[in-house]
Tab-separated table of C-alpha atoms in Angstrom:
chain	number	residue	atom	x	y	z
A	273	MET	CA	123.615	-24.424	27.489
A	274	GLY	CA	121.130	-26.644	26.653
A	275	PRO	CA	119.550	-28.757	23.194
A	276	GLN	CA	116.338	-25.997	23.761
A	277	PHE	CA	119.011	-23.278	23.482
A	278	SER	CA	120.523	-24.338	20.428
A	279	ILE	CA	116.925	-24.874	18.643
A	280	VAL	CA	115.869	-21.330	19.752
A	281	VAL	CA	118.983	-19.978	18.280
A	282	MET	CA	118.914	-22.211	14.940
A	283	LEU	CA	115.275	-20.835	14.351
A	284	CYS	CA	116.496	-17.301	14.581
A	285	SER	CA	119.270	-17.736	11.999
A	286	LEU	CA	116.501	-19.136	9.965
A	287	GLY	CA	114.380	-16.129	10.137
A	288	PHE	CA	111.428	-17.910	12.271
A	289	CYS	CA	112.181	-15.530	15.575
A	290	ALA	CA	109.514	-12.435	16.151
A	291	PRO	CA	110.726	-9.373	16.285
A	292	PRO	CA	111.119	-8.273	20.283
A	293	THR	CA	107.894	-5.838	20.951
A	294	GLN	CA	107.886	-2.895	23.071
A	295	PRO	CA	105.901	-3.349	26.234
A	296	SER	CA	102.324	-1.460	26.166
A	297	GLY	CA	101.538	1.256	29.077
A	298	LEU	CA	99.407	-0.228	30.748
A	299	GLU	CA	101.774	-3.254	30.868
A	300	MET	CA	104.392	-1.053	32.169
A	301	LYS	CA	102.328	0.040	34.967
A	302	LYS	CA	101.526	-3.417	35.920
A	303	ALA	CA	105.096	-4.512	36.039
A	304	ARG	CA	105.641	-1.220	38.359
A	305	GLY	CA	102.868	-2.058	40.520
A	306	ASP	CA	100.608	1.116	39.771
A	307	VAL	CA	97.488	-0.674	38.771
A	308	PRO	CA	95.703	-3.692	40.495
A	309	ASP	CA	96.037	-7.186	37.943
A	310	GLN	CA	91.989	-7.225	37.544
A	311	LEU	CA	89.591	-3.829	37.110
A	312	LEU	CA	86.417	-4.415	38.261
A	313	GLU	CA	84.181	-2.733	35.884
A	314	PRO	CA	81.062	-1.483	37.918
A	315	ALA	CA	78.025	-3.608	37.456
A	316	PRO	CA	74.795	-1.887	35.652
A	317	GLU	CA	71.705	-0.782	37.531
A	318	HIS	CA	69.722	-3.246	36.332
A	319	GLU	CA	70.606	-5.892	33.981
A	320	PRO	CA	67.608	-6.993	31.245
A	321	GLU	CA	66.623	-10.919	31.642
A	322	PRO	CA	67.972	-12.454	28.706
A	323	THR	CA	65.420	-13.730	26.222
A	324	SER	CA	64.943	-16.238	23.778
A	325	GLN	CA	63.600	-16.699	20.368
A	326	LEU	CA	61.957	-19.566	21.285
A	327	SER	CA	59.926	-18.104	23.942
A	328	ASP	CA	58.676	-14.816	22.010
A	329	PHE	CA	57.265	-17.430	19.627
A	330	GLU	CA	55.734	-19.182	22.584
A	331	ASN	CA	54.320	-16.503	23.617
A	332	THR	CA	52.762	-15.001	20.481
A	333	TYR	CA	51.317	-18.866	19.932
A	334	ASN	CA	49.893	-18.764	22.993
A	335	TYR	CA	48.561	-15.120	22.656
A	336	ILE	CA	46.559	-16.079	18.850
A	337	LEU	CA	45.401	-19.628	20.925
A	338	SER	CA	43.946	-17.044	23.420
A	339	ARG	CA	42.187	-14.270	20.491
A	340	LEU	CA	40.927	-17.337	19.021
A	341	ALA	CA	39.037	-19.297	21.547
A	342	ASP	CA	37.215	-16.160	21.887
A	343	MET	CA	36.455	-15.316	18.649
A	344	ASP	CA	34.920	-18.929	18.684
A	345	GLN	CA	32.820	-18.170	21.966
A	346	ALA	CA	31.387	-14.884	20.067
A	347	ILE	CA	30.870	-16.885	17.391
A	348	HIS	CA	28.945	-19.305	19.491
A	349	LYS	CA	27.161	-16.562	20.731
A	350	LEU	CA	25.968	-15.423	17.526
A	351	ASN	CA	24.706	-18.515	16.324
A	352	VAL	CA	22.583	-18.899	19.595
A	353	GLY	CA	21.461	-15.577	18.831
A	354	HIS	CA	20.723	-15.910	15.189
A	355	TYR	CA	18.832	-19.167	15.985
A	356	THR	CA	16.699	-17.806	18.558
A	357	LEU	CA	15.666	-14.730	16.691
A	358	ASP	CA	15.397	-17.234	13.482
A	359	VAL	CA	12.364	-18.785	16.036
A	360	LYS	CA	11.052	-15.826	16.665
A	361	VAL	CA	11.048	-14.913	13.560
A	362	SER	CA	8.954	-18.327	12.820
A	363	GLN	CA	6.676	-17.941	15.116
A	364	MET	CA	5.855	-14.339	14.279
A	365	GLY	CA	5.269	-15.336	10.453
A	366	ASP	CA	3.025	-18.063	11.897
A	367	ARG	CA	0.824	-15.505	14.077
A	368	LEU	CA	0.810	-13.167	11.109
A	369	SER	CA	-0.458	-16.159	8.490
A	370	ARG	CA	-3.468	-16.829	11.233
A	371	ILE	CA	-4.041	-13.453	11.476
A	372	ASP	CA	-3.994	-12.826	7.838
A	373	GLY	CA	-6.024	-15.916	7.559
A	374	LYS	CA	-8.872	-13.999	9.788
A	375	VAL	CA	-8.436	-10.743	8.642
A	376	VAL	CA	-9.408	-12.833	4.997
A	377	GLU	CA	-12.346	-14.618	6.880
A	378	LEU	CA	-13.410	-11.084	8.405
A	379	GLU	CA	-13.493	-9.325	4.991
A	380	ASP	CA	-15.188	-12.151	3.295
A	381	ILE	CA	-18.281	-11.529	5.883
A	382	ILE	CA	-18.484	-7.955	5.860
A	383	GLN	CA	-18.307	-8.150	1.558
A	384	ASP	CA	-21.073	-10.617	2.661
A	385	VAL	CA	-23.124	-8.149	5.052
A	386	ASP	CA	-22.191	-5.121	2.972
A	387	ARG	CA	-24.141	-7.735	-0.058
A	388	TYR	CA	-26.773	-8.956	2.066
A	389	SER	CA	-27.450	-5.652	3.019
A	390	LYS	CA	-27.471	-4.009	-0.719
A	391	ASP	CA	-29.781	-6.676	-1.689
A	392	ASN	CA	-31.998	-6.258	1.484
A	393	ARG	CA	-32.127	-2.751	0.949
A	394	LYS	CA	-32.992	-3.191	-2.977
A	395	GLU	CA	-36.244	-5.360	-1.590
A	396	MET	CA	-37.775	-3.362	0.559
A	397	GLY	CA	-37.677	-0.071	-2.157
A	398	ARG	CA	-38.960	-2.399	-4.677
A	399	LEU	CA	-41.795	-3.223	-2.233
A	400	GLU	CA	-42.253	-0.042	-1.224
A	401	GLY	CA	-42.421	0.977	-4.640
A	402	CYS	CA	-45.016	-1.215	-5.306
A	403	GLN	CA	-47.036	-0.593	-2.185
A	404	LYS	CA	-47.027	2.824	-2.330
A	405	GLY	CA	-46.575	3.729	-5.889
A	406	ARG	CA	-48.493	3.326	-9.065
A	407	ARG	CA	-48.725	-0.391	-10.685
A	408	VAL	CA	-49.101	-0.420	-14.402
A	409	GLY	CA	-48.193	-3.905	-15.893
A	410	TYR	CA	-44.967	-5.848	-14.442
A	411	LYS	CA	-43.810	-2.262	-13.181
A	412	CYS	CA	-44.599	0.037	-10.221
A	413	TYR	CA	-43.133	3.879	-10.292
A	414	LEU	CA	-42.694	5.935	-6.863
A	415	VAL	CA	-42.251	9.420	-6.770
A	416	TYR	CA	-39.676	10.697	-4.184
A	417	ARG	CA	-39.736	14.175	-3.474
A	418	ASN	CA	-35.837	14.466	-2.395
A	419	PHE	CA	-34.009	16.653	-4.416
A	420	GLU	CA	-31.121	15.282	-6.454
A	421	ASP	CA	-29.181	16.191	-9.839
A	422	TYR	CA	-29.655	13.513	-12.704
A	423	ALA	CA	-26.787	11.414	-11.284
A	424	GLY	CA	-27.880	11.438	-7.540
A	425	ALA	CA	-31.364	10.544	-8.575
A	426	SER	CA	-30.330	7.755	-10.668
A	427	ARG	CA	-28.014	6.420	-8.068
A	428	LYS	CA	-30.554	6.962	-5.552
A	429	CYS	CA	-33.259	4.569	-7.221
A	430	MET	CA	-30.568	1.814	-7.889
A	431	GLU	CA	-29.302	1.773	-4.438
A	432	ARG	CA	-33.650	1.165	-4.136
A	433	GLY	CA	-33.647	-1.718	-6.250
A	434	GLY	CA	-35.074	0.030	-9.218
A	435	ARG	CA	-34.112	2.939	-11.720
A	436	LEU	CA	-34.956	5.847	-13.092
A	437	ALA	CA	-38.603	5.501	-14.823
A	438	MET	CA	-38.505	4.826	-18.334
A	439	PRO	CA	-41.703	5.168	-20.120
A	440	ARG	CA	-41.478	3.370	-23.381
A	441	ASP	CA	-44.970	3.319	-25.206
A	442	ARG	CA	-47.920	5.967	-25.152
A	443	ARG	CA	-49.782	3.032	-22.726
A	444	GLU	CA	-46.901	3.663	-20.167
A	445	GLN	CA	-46.200	7.582	-20.556
A	446	GLU	CA	-50.438	8.179	-20.003
A	447	ALA	CA	-50.194	6.113	-16.953
A	448	VAL	CA	-46.911	7.461	-15.794
A	449	ALA	CA	-48.544	11.224	-16.302
A	450	ASP	CA	-51.667	10.706	-14.521
A	451	TYR	CA	-49.859	9.076	-11.390
A	452	VAL	CA	-47.673	12.088	-11.626
A	453	LYS	CA	-50.217	14.482	-11.742
A	454	ALA	CA	-52.124	13.198	-8.848
A	455	PHE	CA	-49.199	12.905	-6.781
A	456	TYR	CA	-48.288	16.952	-6.621
A	457	GLN	CA	-51.935	18.609	-7.709
A	458	PRO	CA	-52.864	20.837	-7.513
A	459	GLY	CA	-49.016	22.031	-7.535
A	460	ASN	CA	-46.562	21.417	-10.891
A	461	TRP	CA	-43.422	20.241	-10.079
A	462	PRO	CA	-40.830	18.368	-12.370
A	463	VAL	CA	-39.628	15.267	-11.983
A	464	TRP	CA	-36.082	13.317	-13.432
A	465	LEU	CA	-37.365	10.406	-16.070
A	466	GLY	CA	-34.063	8.087	-17.137
A	467	ILE	CA	-34.142	9.863	-20.410
A	468	ASN	CA	-30.603	11.962	-21.566
A	469	ASP	CA	-28.390	12.732	-24.554
A	470	LEU	CA	-24.757	12.712	-22.943
A	471	LEU	CA	-23.815	10.157	-25.237
A	472	SER	CA	-24.463	12.232	-28.131
A	473	GLU	CA	-26.651	15.447	-28.672
A	474	GLY	CA	-29.793	14.456	-30.312
A	475	MET	CA	-29.280	10.763	-29.275
A	476	TYR	CA	-31.898	10.176	-26.673
A	477	LEU	CA	-31.155	6.633	-24.350
A	478	PHE	CA	-32.503	5.645	-21.569
A	479	ASP	CA	-30.903	5.111	-18.508
A	480	ASP	CA	-30.362	1.293	-19.241
A	481	GLY	CA	-28.891	2.540	-22.294
A	482	THR	CA	-31.533	1.396	-25.130
A	483	ARG	CA	-32.458	3.897	-27.536
A	484	VAL	CA	-35.663	6.018	-27.001
A	485	SER	CA	-38.041	5.418	-29.625
A	486	TYR	CA	-41.446	7.195	-28.360
A	487	PHE	CA	-41.329	10.755	-27.531
A	488	GLN	CA	-43.790	12.779	-25.297
A	489	TRP	CA	-41.988	16.605	-26.111
A	490	ARG	CA	-43.859	19.862	-24.933
A	491	LYS	CA	-45.378	21.622	-28.375
A	492	HIS	CA	-45.597	25.277	-27.964
A	493	PHE	CA	-44.920	28.073	-30.329
A	494	LEU	CA	-43.372	29.768	-27.429
A	495	SER	CA	-41.203	26.680	-25.819
A	496	SER	CA	-41.228	23.923	-28.032
A	497	GLN	CA	-39.028	20.978	-26.984
A	498	PRO	CA	-36.219	20.321	-26.664
A	499	ASP	CA	-34.681	23.606	-26.896
A	500	GLY	CA	-31.472	23.576	-24.575
A	501	GLY	CA	-28.560	22.058	-27.119
A	502	ARG	CA	-25.378	20.613	-25.881
A	503	ARG	CA	-26.247	22.319	-22.592
A	504	GLU	CA	-29.607	20.687	-21.347
A	505	ASN	CA	-28.857	16.797	-21.569
A	506	CYS	CA	-31.313	15.261	-19.044
A	507	VAL	CA	-34.918	14.531	-19.416
A	508	ALA	CA	-38.146	15.520	-16.706
A	509	MET	CA	-41.704	15.050	-17.208
A	510	SER	CA	-43.597	18.184	-16.545
A	511	SER	CA	-46.911	17.360	-13.289
A	512	ASP	CA	-49.284	19.405	-14.824
A	513	ASP	CA	-49.357	17.555	-18.449
A	514	GLY	CA	-46.816	15.020	-18.638
A	515	ASP	CA	-44.638	16.226	-20.583
A	516	TRP	CA	-41.124	16.372	-21.132
A	517	TRP	CA	-38.538	19.430	-20.784
A	518	ASP	CA	-34.745	19.070	-21.611
A	519	HIS	CA	-32.943	20.360	-18.510
A	520	TYR	CA	-29.379	20.617	-17.187
A	521	CYS	CA	-28.196	17.669	-15.835
A	522	ASP	CA	-27.176	19.028	-12.775
A	523	ARG	CA	-30.234	20.803	-11.488
A	524	THR	CA	-31.686	19.215	-8.745
A	525	MET	CA	-35.760	17.755	-9.108
A	526	SER	CA	-37.813	15.391	-7.248
A	527	TYR	CA	-37.375	12.460	-9.561
A	528	LEU	CA	-39.572	9.154	-10.896
A	529	CYS	CA	-38.100	5.641	-9.771
A	530	GLU	CA	-40.252	2.435	-11.484
A	531	PHE	CA	-39.165	-1.441	-10.052
A	532	ASP	CA	-40.111	-4.444	-11.681
A	533	ASP	CA	-43.134	-6.221	-10.273
A	534	ARG	CA	-42.942	-10.161	-10.044
A	535	VAL	CA	-46.313	-10.283	-10.136
A	536	ALA	CA	-48.808	-9.232	-12.939
A	537	LEU	CA	-52.003	-7.775	-11.682
């Protein structure tokens, strides 16, 4: 026996030899030739292609870059649209500013025309009053047959450049009474004067707010005036004798306007 066998025997005596193992069933079959040396496993119908972590990261990165590019393009379009809208708003603001300027100018023109029209109407009313009516000193008086309540009569006189007649003394009272009597003769019609006690009962004021100091109330044992108390607060003149009567202010009747004459006769 050779030296190698001696060494093996020595190792076994020292306990370094592994105990003999029983052959497995597959090894025994192979020893008999029952199974082939290599078993062929059936290949799967479709094997997935191997993927790496690096390729997934690259795909995600490229997708994010693509989305960012789309967002940048959309933001650019929004900026362009916003700039265009801002330009249009600015242009519209300029147009509206010019239109507002024209509207203001037109309103000023309309106000001027209205003021000139009112002034012209007042001047025409004053001329009419002094041409057709009765001059008394620096005043002219004209009767208007149109029926108005007290407030309406006062407004109509002012629109014509005058005011309701306000006889302040005996001379004016007699001149006005004579004119009204001649105007309605032979009839008897009351006409509004610019006198009332609307502010305080019994305190009679002219239509311009000054206090009445001269009165021509009707005096009669059956119908002395004023007799209306708090119900009748506006004064009219009777055309037959020139006496004053108090009446309901909403009663409609003719009225007497007075105008300032620029040239005393």
